[in-house]
Every structure is written in C-alpha cells, then in structure tokens.
C-alpha cells in the first residue's frame, strides 16, 4: 500500500512512554474503535461497499516525529482540519491516490475526473470519516467539539516546527475499501491541555 510507513516511522508506536495509564489507554482504544466503526459505516452506506478499519494506534509524538509518521509516503493526498471545543487539536488525513477513481465511481462521479472533482471527493471523504470519528468520540466522552472544514496541503511546504505544541497525543486509524486499492489514514492530534481534559474524562468514565 502507498500508505505503508517506513519502519523508522512505525517504530514511533513501539517505543512510546504514553501519558496514559493502561486502563486509560484501553478505554480510549475501545472508544476509538466504536467511533471509527461508526465512521466506516457512514461511508460504507454512501458507497454501498464494505470498509475495513485497522486497530487504532495511540502514541505521543513531537512535531518532527509526526511529520515522519504521516508524510514519508508517496502518491498521496493530504488534508488537515482543526477542531475546537472542550478538547481541541487537529485532524490530518492521508489518502492514497491509488483507487480514488474507483471510489469516485461509487460516489456517482462521472469519468474522467477533473481537478475540481478530485478535490471535492477528497474533502468529502475527509468530512465524512473525520467528522464521524470526532463526533463519535466526543459523544462517548460527553465532550463538545466543532470540526472545521478540511483543506488540502503539501507537508513539504508546511513548517511542522511551528506547531504550538512540543508533544502531542496522536490517535490513528486506517480505512481500507474492500473492492479498491484505496485507503485512508486519519490521525487526531491533541495538545497537552486537551490531553489532560481527556484523561480526566476517561477517569470519570472508568469510575
């Protein structure tokens, strides 16, 4: 898959000392599983096709590690969208160029696709998946969040060292469309303040 990370980037998940204890991590992973499943169902209904999701991964990264984790890929589209509310942060999505035409067909777009069609499809996919993921997670945690519209961007032209946090919790899942070579990774980034709020909420849920 064009979205496979280099082994160096995937090591980020293996060597983590997480700011969550085991119970908090397990609870968060279960909540993510549910919300990501809801997101996959939303898209599956639209395109009438089965969608598989990976087990959610959770890690703490620096801005440079985030860059390695997400963007050491080729033949991909990238979007980012911020969210505000009780917790705030950013959702970044990596979409494979491979298989997009097949997905477009399932979404009733006519071939050949022009540049505007491609952008529209990418942004719609991000809105459906990221929106449903965030909404599902927020509802389960009883937190209020508001997701802004996604924008396309080029990682190599973005200065990740300018990000306002030095460490962030990232939560990642991959969506794979069964009949196509298309896949998409959705990564949620939370800053320290939002992580603290989430930990408190998880503790209340765990009771």
PDB file of C-alpha atoms in Angstrom:
ATOM      1  CA  UNK A   1       0.000   0.000   0.000  1.00  0.00           C
ATOM      2  CA  UNK A   2       1.180   3.531  -0.754  1.00  0.00           C
ATOM      3  CA  UNK A   3       0.318   4.392   2.808  1.00  0.00           C
ATOM      4  CA  UNK A   4       2.696   1.941   4.433  1.00  0.00           C
ATOM      5  CA  UNK A   5       5.053   3.763   6.727  1.00  0.00           C
ATOM      6  CA  UNK A   6       8.782   3.291   6.772  1.00  0.00           C
ATOM      7  CA  UNK A   7       9.956   1.046   9.611  1.00  0.00           C
ATOM      8  CA  UNK A   8      11.552   4.078  11.275  1.00  0.00           C
ATOM      9  CA  UNK A   9       8.198   5.856  11.440  1.00  0.00           C
ATOM     10  CA  UNK A  10       6.304   2.796  12.663  1.00  0.00           C
ATOM     11  CA  UNK A  11       8.840   2.464  15.485  1.00  0.00           C
ATOM     12  CA  UNK A  12       7.240   5.578  16.991  1.00  0.00           C
ATOM     13  CA  UNK A  13       4.376   3.358  18.132  1.00  0.00           C
ATOM     14  CA  UNK A  14       6.650   0.727  19.632  1.00  0.00           C
ATOM     15  CA  UNK A  15       8.861   2.839  21.877  1.00  0.00           C
ATOM     16  CA  UNK A  16       6.256   5.062  23.431  1.00  0.00           C
ATOM     17  CA  UNK A  17       6.020   6.029  27.058  1.00  0.00           C
ATOM     18  CA  UNK A  18       2.439   7.194  26.945  1.00  0.00           C
ATOM     19  CA  UNK A  19       0.958   9.880  29.196  1.00  0.00           C
ATOM     20  CA  UNK A  20      -1.940   7.457  29.714  1.00  0.00           C
ATOM     21  CA  UNK A  21      -2.020   4.563  32.124  1.00  0.00           C
ATOM     22  CA  UNK A  22      -3.034   1.122  30.855  1.00  0.00           C
ATOM     23  CA  UNK A  23      -6.701   1.475  31.829  1.00  0.00           C
ATOM     24  CA  UNK A  24      -6.960   4.899  30.183  1.00  0.00           C
ATOM     25  CA  UNK A  25      -5.295   3.624  27.027  1.00  0.00           C
ATOM     26  CA  UNK A  26      -7.545   0.557  26.821  1.00  0.00           C
ATOM     27  CA  UNK A  27     -10.634   2.687  27.364  1.00  0.00           C
ATOM     28  CA  UNK A  28      -9.564   5.220  24.743  1.00  0.00           C
ATOM     29  CA  UNK A  29      -8.770   2.473  22.241  1.00  0.00           C
ATOM     30  CA  UNK A  30     -12.205   0.943  22.767  1.00  0.00           C
ATOM     31  CA  UNK A  31     -13.909   4.337  22.326  1.00  0.00           C
ATOM     32  CA  UNK A  32     -11.886   4.933  19.167  1.00  0.00           C
ATOM     33  CA  UNK A  33     -12.840   1.502  17.856  1.00  0.00           C
ATOM     34  CA  UNK A  34     -16.511   2.353  18.269  1.00  0.00           C
ATOM     35  CA  UNK A  35     -16.268   5.859  16.753  1.00  0.00           C
ATOM     36  CA  UNK A  36     -14.066   4.709  13.862  1.00  0.00           C
ATOM     37  CA  UNK A  37     -16.533   1.883  13.202  1.00  0.00           C
ATOM     38  CA  UNK A  38     -19.367   4.415  13.050  1.00  0.00           C
ATOM     39  CA  UNK A  39     -17.327   6.497  10.600  1.00  0.00           C
ATOM     40  CA  UNK A  40     -16.662   3.466   8.389  1.00  0.00           C
ATOM     41  CA  UNK A  41     -20.390   2.642   8.417  1.00  0.00           C
ATOM     42  CA  UNK A  42     -21.258   6.216   7.352  1.00  0.00           C
ATOM     43  CA  UNK A  43     -19.017   5.928   4.313  1.00  0.00           C
ATOM     44  CA  UNK A  44     -19.990   2.307   3.595  1.00  0.00           C
ATOM     45  CA  UNK A  45     -23.662   3.357   3.374  1.00  0.00           C
ATOM     46  CA  UNK A  46     -22.797   6.158   0.957  1.00  0.00           C
ATOM     47  CA  UNK A  47     -20.760   3.995  -1.418  1.00  0.00           C
ATOM     48  CA  UNK A  48     -22.562   0.698  -0.671  1.00  0.00           C
ATOM     49  CA  UNK A  49     -19.256  -1.107  -0.190  1.00  0.00           C
ATOM     50  CA  UNK A  50     -17.590  -2.843   2.753  1.00  0.00           C
ATOM     51  CA  UNK A  51     -14.892  -0.864   4.555  1.00  0.00           C
ATOM     52  CA  UNK A  52     -12.295  -2.417   6.826  1.00  0.00           C
ATOM     53  CA  UNK A  53     -10.584  -0.483   9.608  1.00  0.00           C
ATOM     54  CA  UNK A  54      -7.283  -1.099  11.332  1.00  0.00           C
ATOM     55  CA  UNK A  55      -6.908  -1.353  15.101  1.00  0.00           C
ATOM     56  CA  UNK A  56      -6.488   2.230  16.358  1.00  0.00           C
ATOM     57  CA  UNK A  57      -2.935   3.182  17.291  1.00  0.00           C
ATOM     58  CA  UNK A  58      -2.123   5.663  20.036  1.00  0.00           C
ATOM     59  CA  UNK A  59       1.236   7.371  20.554  1.00  0.00           C
ATOM     60  CA  UNK A  60       2.872  10.559  21.796  1.00  0.00           C
ATOM     61  CA  UNK A  61       4.988  12.375  19.234  1.00  0.00           C
ATOM     62  CA  UNK A  62       6.976  15.544  18.677  1.00  0.00           C
ATOM     63  CA  UNK A  63       6.228  17.651  15.570  1.00  0.00           C
ATOM     64  CA  UNK A  64       9.172  16.107  13.672  1.00  0.00           C
ATOM     65  CA  UNK A  65       8.029  12.578  14.606  1.00  0.00           C
ATOM     66  CA  UNK A  66       4.511  13.422  13.426  1.00  0.00           C
ATOM     67  CA  UNK A  67       5.958  14.518  10.104  1.00  0.00           C
ATOM     68  CA  UNK A  68       7.836  11.207   9.750  1.00  0.00           C
ATOM     69  CA  UNK A  69       4.813   9.203  10.848  1.00  0.00           C
ATOM     70  CA  UNK A  70       2.450  10.757   8.351  1.00  0.00           C
ATOM     71  CA  UNK A  71       4.311  12.122   5.449  1.00  0.00           C
ATOM     72  CA  UNK A  72       7.085   9.734   4.484  1.00  0.00           C
ATOM     73  CA  UNK A  73       4.721   8.441   1.828  1.00  0.00           C
ATOM     74  CA  UNK A  74       4.371   8.937  -1.904  1.00  0.00           C
ATOM     75  CA  UNK A  75       1.383   9.139  -4.232  1.00  0.00           C
ATOM     76  CA  UNK A  76      -0.904  10.526  -1.544  1.00  0.00           C
ATOM     77  CA  UNK A  77      -3.197  13.480  -0.895  1.00  0.00           C
ATOM     78  CA  UNK A  78      -3.034  15.275   2.472  1.00  0.00           C
ATOM     79  CA  UNK A  79      -5.632  17.284   4.356  1.00  0.00           C
ATOM     80  CA  UNK A  80      -5.797  18.967   7.713  1.00  0.00           C
ATOM     81  CA  UNK A  81      -8.693  20.369   9.709  1.00  0.00           C
ATOM     82  CA  UNK A  82      -8.749  21.861  13.168  1.00  0.00           C
ATOM     83  CA  UNK A  83     -11.359  21.278  15.841  1.00  0.00           C
ATOM     84  CA  UNK A  84     -12.326  23.377  18.853  1.00  0.00           C
ATOM     85  CA  UNK A  85     -14.400  22.898  21.976  1.00  0.00           C
ATOM     86  CA  UNK A  86     -13.837  21.042  25.255  1.00  0.00           C
ATOM     87  CA  UNK A  87     -10.842  19.434  23.577  1.00  0.00           C
ATOM     88  CA  UNK A  88      -9.071  20.970  20.626  1.00  0.00           C
ATOM     89  CA  UNK A  89      -6.482  19.912  18.115  1.00  0.00           C
ATOM     90  CA  UNK A  90      -6.155  18.911  14.514  1.00  0.00           C
ATOM     91  CA  UNK A  91      -7.152  16.038  12.265  1.00  0.00           C
ATOM     92  CA  UNK A  92      -4.746  15.136   9.483  1.00  0.00           C
ATOM     93  CA  UNK A  93      -5.706  12.685   6.759  1.00  0.00           C
ATOM     94  CA  UNK A  94      -3.555  10.849   4.231  1.00  0.00           C
ATOM     95  CA  UNK A  95      -5.450   9.486   1.222  1.00  0.00           C
ATOM     96  CA  UNK A  96      -3.961   7.189  -1.408  1.00  0.00           C
ATOM     97  CA  UNK A  97      -4.099   8.427  -4.981  1.00  0.00           C
ATOM     98  CA  UNK A  98      -4.406   4.784  -5.965  1.00  0.00           C
ATOM     99  CA  UNK A  99      -8.027   3.659  -6.136  1.00  0.00           C
ATOM    100  CA  UNK A 100      -9.530   7.145  -5.876  1.00  0.00           C
ATOM    101  CA  UNK A 101     -11.141   6.857  -9.316  1.00  0.00           C
ATOM    102  CA  UNK A 102     -12.918   3.666  -8.207  1.00  0.00           C
ATOM    103  CA  UNK A 103     -14.207   5.417  -5.077  1.00  0.00           C
ATOM    104  CA  UNK A 104     -15.330   8.380  -7.206  1.00  0.00           C
ATOM    105  CA  UNK A 105     -17.365   5.986  -9.341  1.00  0.00           C
ATOM    106  CA  UNK A 106     -19.016   4.586  -6.207  1.00  0.00           C
ATOM    107  CA  UNK A 107     -19.811   8.196  -5.233  1.00  0.00           C
ATOM    108  CA  UNK A 108     -21.521   8.693  -8.645  1.00  0.00           C
ATOM    109  CA  UNK A 109     -18.891  10.970 -10.175  1.00  0.00           C
ATOM    110  CA  UNK A 110     -18.525  10.843 -13.955  1.00  0.00           C
ATOM    111  CA  UNK A 111     -15.231   9.907 -15.550  1.00  0.00           C
ATOM    112  CA  UNK A 112     -12.821  11.347 -16.412  1.00  0.00           C
ATOM    113  CA  UNK A 113     -12.339  13.256 -13.167  1.00  0.00           C
ATOM    114  CA  UNK A 114     -11.089  16.817 -13.403  1.00  0.00           C
ATOM    115  CA  UNK A 115      -9.006  18.561 -10.738  1.00  0.00           C
ATOM    116  CA  UNK A 116     -12.085  20.074  -9.061  1.00  0.00           C
ATOM    117  CA  UNK A 117     -13.771  16.658  -8.871  1.00  0.00           C
ATOM    118  CA  UNK A 118     -10.701  15.146  -7.211  1.00  0.00           C
ATOM    119  CA  UNK A 119     -10.516  17.929  -4.635  1.00  0.00           C
ATOM    120  CA  UNK A 120     -14.253  17.682  -3.929  1.00  0.00           C
ATOM    121  CA  UNK A 121     -14.041  13.890  -3.425  1.00  0.00           C
ATOM    122  CA  UNK A 122     -11.031  14.178  -1.103  1.00  0.00           C
ATOM    123  CA  UNK A 123     -12.680  16.844   1.034  1.00  0.00           C
ATOM    124  CA  UNK A 124     -15.970  14.930   1.179  1.00  0.00           C
ATOM    125  CA  UNK A 125     -14.223  11.726   2.278  1.00  0.00           C
ATOM    126  CA  UNK A 126     -12.358  13.639   4.995  1.00  0.00           C
ATOM    127  CA  UNK A 127     -15.519  15.308   6.206  1.00  0.00           C
ATOM    128  CA  UNK A 128     -17.414  12.023   6.396  1.00  0.00           C
ATOM    129  CA  UNK A 129     -14.683   9.974   8.107  1.00  0.00           C
ATOM    130  CA  UNK A 130     -13.018  12.589  10.309  1.00  0.00           C
ATOM    131  CA  UNK A 131     -16.382  14.166  11.166  1.00  0.00           C
ATOM    132  CA  UNK A 132     -17.958  10.853  12.185  1.00  0.00           C
ATOM    133  CA  UNK A 133     -14.837   9.804  14.126  1.00  0.00           C
ATOM    134  CA  UNK A 134     -14.677  13.034  16.115  1.00  0.00           C
ATOM    135  CA  UNK A 135     -18.416  13.139  16.658  1.00  0.00           C
ATOM    136  CA  UNK A 136     -18.471   9.529  17.898  1.00  0.00           C
ATOM    137  CA  UNK A 137     -15.542  10.053  20.242  1.00  0.00           C
ATOM    138  CA  UNK A 138     -16.930  13.340  21.585  1.00  0.00           C
ATOM    139  CA  UNK A 139     -20.380  11.848  22.192  1.00  0.00           C
ATOM    140  CA  UNK A 140     -18.949   8.915  24.138  1.00  0.00           C
ATOM    141  CA  UNK A 141     -16.746  11.206  26.245  1.00  0.00           C
ATOM    142  CA  UNK A 142     -19.626  13.700  26.611  1.00  0.00           C
ATOM    143  CA  UNK A 143     -17.417  16.498  25.292  1.00  0.00           C
ATOM    144  CA  UNK A 144     -18.396  19.257  22.889  1.00  0.00           C
ATOM    145  CA  UNK A 145     -16.300  19.635  19.738  1.00  0.00           C
ATOM    146  CA  UNK A 146     -16.681  21.536  16.492  1.00  0.00           C
ATOM    147  CA  UNK A 147     -14.729  20.407  13.413  1.00  0.00           C
ATOM    148  CA  UNK A 148     -13.667  22.976  10.816  1.00  0.00           C
ATOM    149  CA  UNK A 149     -13.688  22.277   7.090  1.00  0.00           C
ATOM    150  CA  UNK A 150     -10.697  20.338   5.724  1.00  0.00           C
ATOM    151  CA  UNK A 151      -8.110  21.926   3.468  1.00  0.00           C
ATOM    152  CA  UNK A 152      -5.601  20.258   1.172  1.00  0.00           C
ATOM    153  CA  UNK A 153      -1.960  20.909   1.928  1.00  0.00           C
ATOM    154  CA  UNK A 154       1.548  19.800   0.999  1.00  0.00           C
ATOM    155  CA  UNK A 155       3.565  18.593   4.003  1.00  0.00           C
ATOM    156  CA  UNK A 156       6.921  19.522   2.498  1.00  0.00           C
ATOM    157  CA  UNK A 157       5.751  23.144   2.253  1.00  0.00           C
ATOM    158  CA  UNK A 158       4.489  23.248   5.851  1.00  0.00           C
ATOM    159  CA  UNK A 159       6.744  24.064   8.781  1.00  0.00           C
ATOM    160  CA  UNK A 160       5.941  21.477  11.415  1.00  0.00           C
ATOM    161  CA  UNK A 161       8.415  23.014  13.846  1.00  0.00           C
ATOM    162  CA  UNK A 162       5.997  25.965  14.055  1.00  0.00           C
ATOM    163  CA  UNK A 163       3.303  23.810  15.664  1.00  0.00           C
ATOM    164  CA  UNK A 164       2.316  25.226  19.028  1.00  0.00           C
ATOM    165  CA  UNK A 165       2.940  22.029  20.960  1.00  0.00           C
ATOM    166  CA  UNK A 166       6.124  20.087  21.552  1.00  0.00           C
ATOM    167  CA  UNK A 167       4.428  16.769  22.271  1.00  0.00           C
ATOM    168  CA  UNK A 168       1.009  15.584  21.275  1.00  0.00           C
ATOM    169  CA  UNK A 169      -1.139  12.514  21.612  1.00  0.00           C
ATOM    170  CA  UNK A 170      -1.881  11.059  18.185  1.00  0.00           C
ATOM    171  CA  UNK A 171      -4.627   8.556  17.520  1.00  0.00           C
ATOM    172  CA  UNK A 172      -4.505   6.881  14.123  1.00  0.00           C
ATOM    173  CA  UNK A 173      -6.725   4.531  12.183  1.00  0.00           C
ATOM    174  CA  UNK A 174      -6.617   3.292   8.604  1.00  0.00           C
ATOM    175  CA  UNK A 175      -9.717   2.772   6.461  1.00  0.00           C
ATOM    176  CA  UNK A 176      -9.447   0.276   3.607  1.00  0.00           C
ATOM    177  CA  UNK A 177     -12.148  -0.013   0.944  1.00  0.00           C
ATOM    178  CA  UNK A 178     -12.595  -3.690   0.215  1.00  0.00           C
ATOM    179  CA  UNK A 179     -13.024  -3.674  -3.566  1.00  0.00           C
ATOM    180  CA  UNK A 180     -10.480  -0.965  -4.310  1.00  0.00           C
ATOM    181  CA  UNK A 181      -6.789  -0.226  -3.762  1.00  0.00           C
ATOM    182  CA  UNK A 182      -7.865   2.977  -1.986  1.00  0.00           C
ATOM    183  CA  UNK A 183      -7.028   3.523   1.679  1.00  0.00           C
ATOM    184  CA  UNK A 184      -7.046   6.490   4.007  1.00  0.00           C
ATOM    185  CA  UNK A 185      -5.377   7.202   7.327  1.00  0.00           C
ATOM    186  CA  UNK A 186      -6.998   9.577   9.810  1.00  0.00           C
ATOM    187  CA  UNK A 187      -4.833  10.934  12.611  1.00  0.00           C
ATOM    188  CA  UNK A 188      -6.132  13.009  15.517  1.00  0.00           C
ATOM    189  CA  UNK A 189      -3.614  15.280  17.269  1.00  0.00           C
ATOM    190  CA  UNK A 190      -4.308  16.625  20.778  1.00  0.00           C
ATOM    191  CA  UNK A 191      -2.236  19.191  22.634  1.00  0.00           C
ATOM    192  CA  UNK A 192      -1.258  18.909  26.332  1.00  0.00           C
ATOM    193  CA  UNK A 193      -4.250  20.832  27.667  1.00  0.00           C
ATOM    194  CA  UNK A 194      -6.739  18.719  25.719  1.00  0.00           C
ATOM    195  CA  UNK A 195      -4.937  15.527  26.700  1.00  0.00           C
ATOM    196  CA  UNK A 196      -5.276  16.467  30.376  1.00  0.00           C
ATOM    197  CA  UNK A 197      -9.007  17.088  29.850  1.00  0.00           C
ATOM    198  CA  UNK A 198      -9.399  13.758  28.062  1.00  0.00           C
ATOM    199  CA  UNK A 199      -7.557  11.879  30.825  1.00  0.00           C
ATOM    200  CA  UNK A 200      -9.862  13.387  33.445  1.00  0.00           C
ATOM    201  CA  UNK A 201     -12.910  12.392  31.382  1.00  0.00           C
ATOM    202  CA  UNK A 202     -11.591   8.846  30.888  1.00  0.00           C
ATOM    203  CA  UNK A 203     -11.042   8.530  34.650  1.00  0.00           C
ATOM    204  CA  UNK A 204     -14.636   9.622  35.274  1.00  0.00           C
ATOM    205  CA  UNK A 205     -15.857   7.005  32.786  1.00  0.00           C
ATOM    206  CA  UNK A 206     -13.724   4.332  34.386  1.00  0.00           C
ATOM    207  CA  UNK A 207     -15.101   5.415  37.746  1.00  0.00           C
TER     208      UNK A 207
END
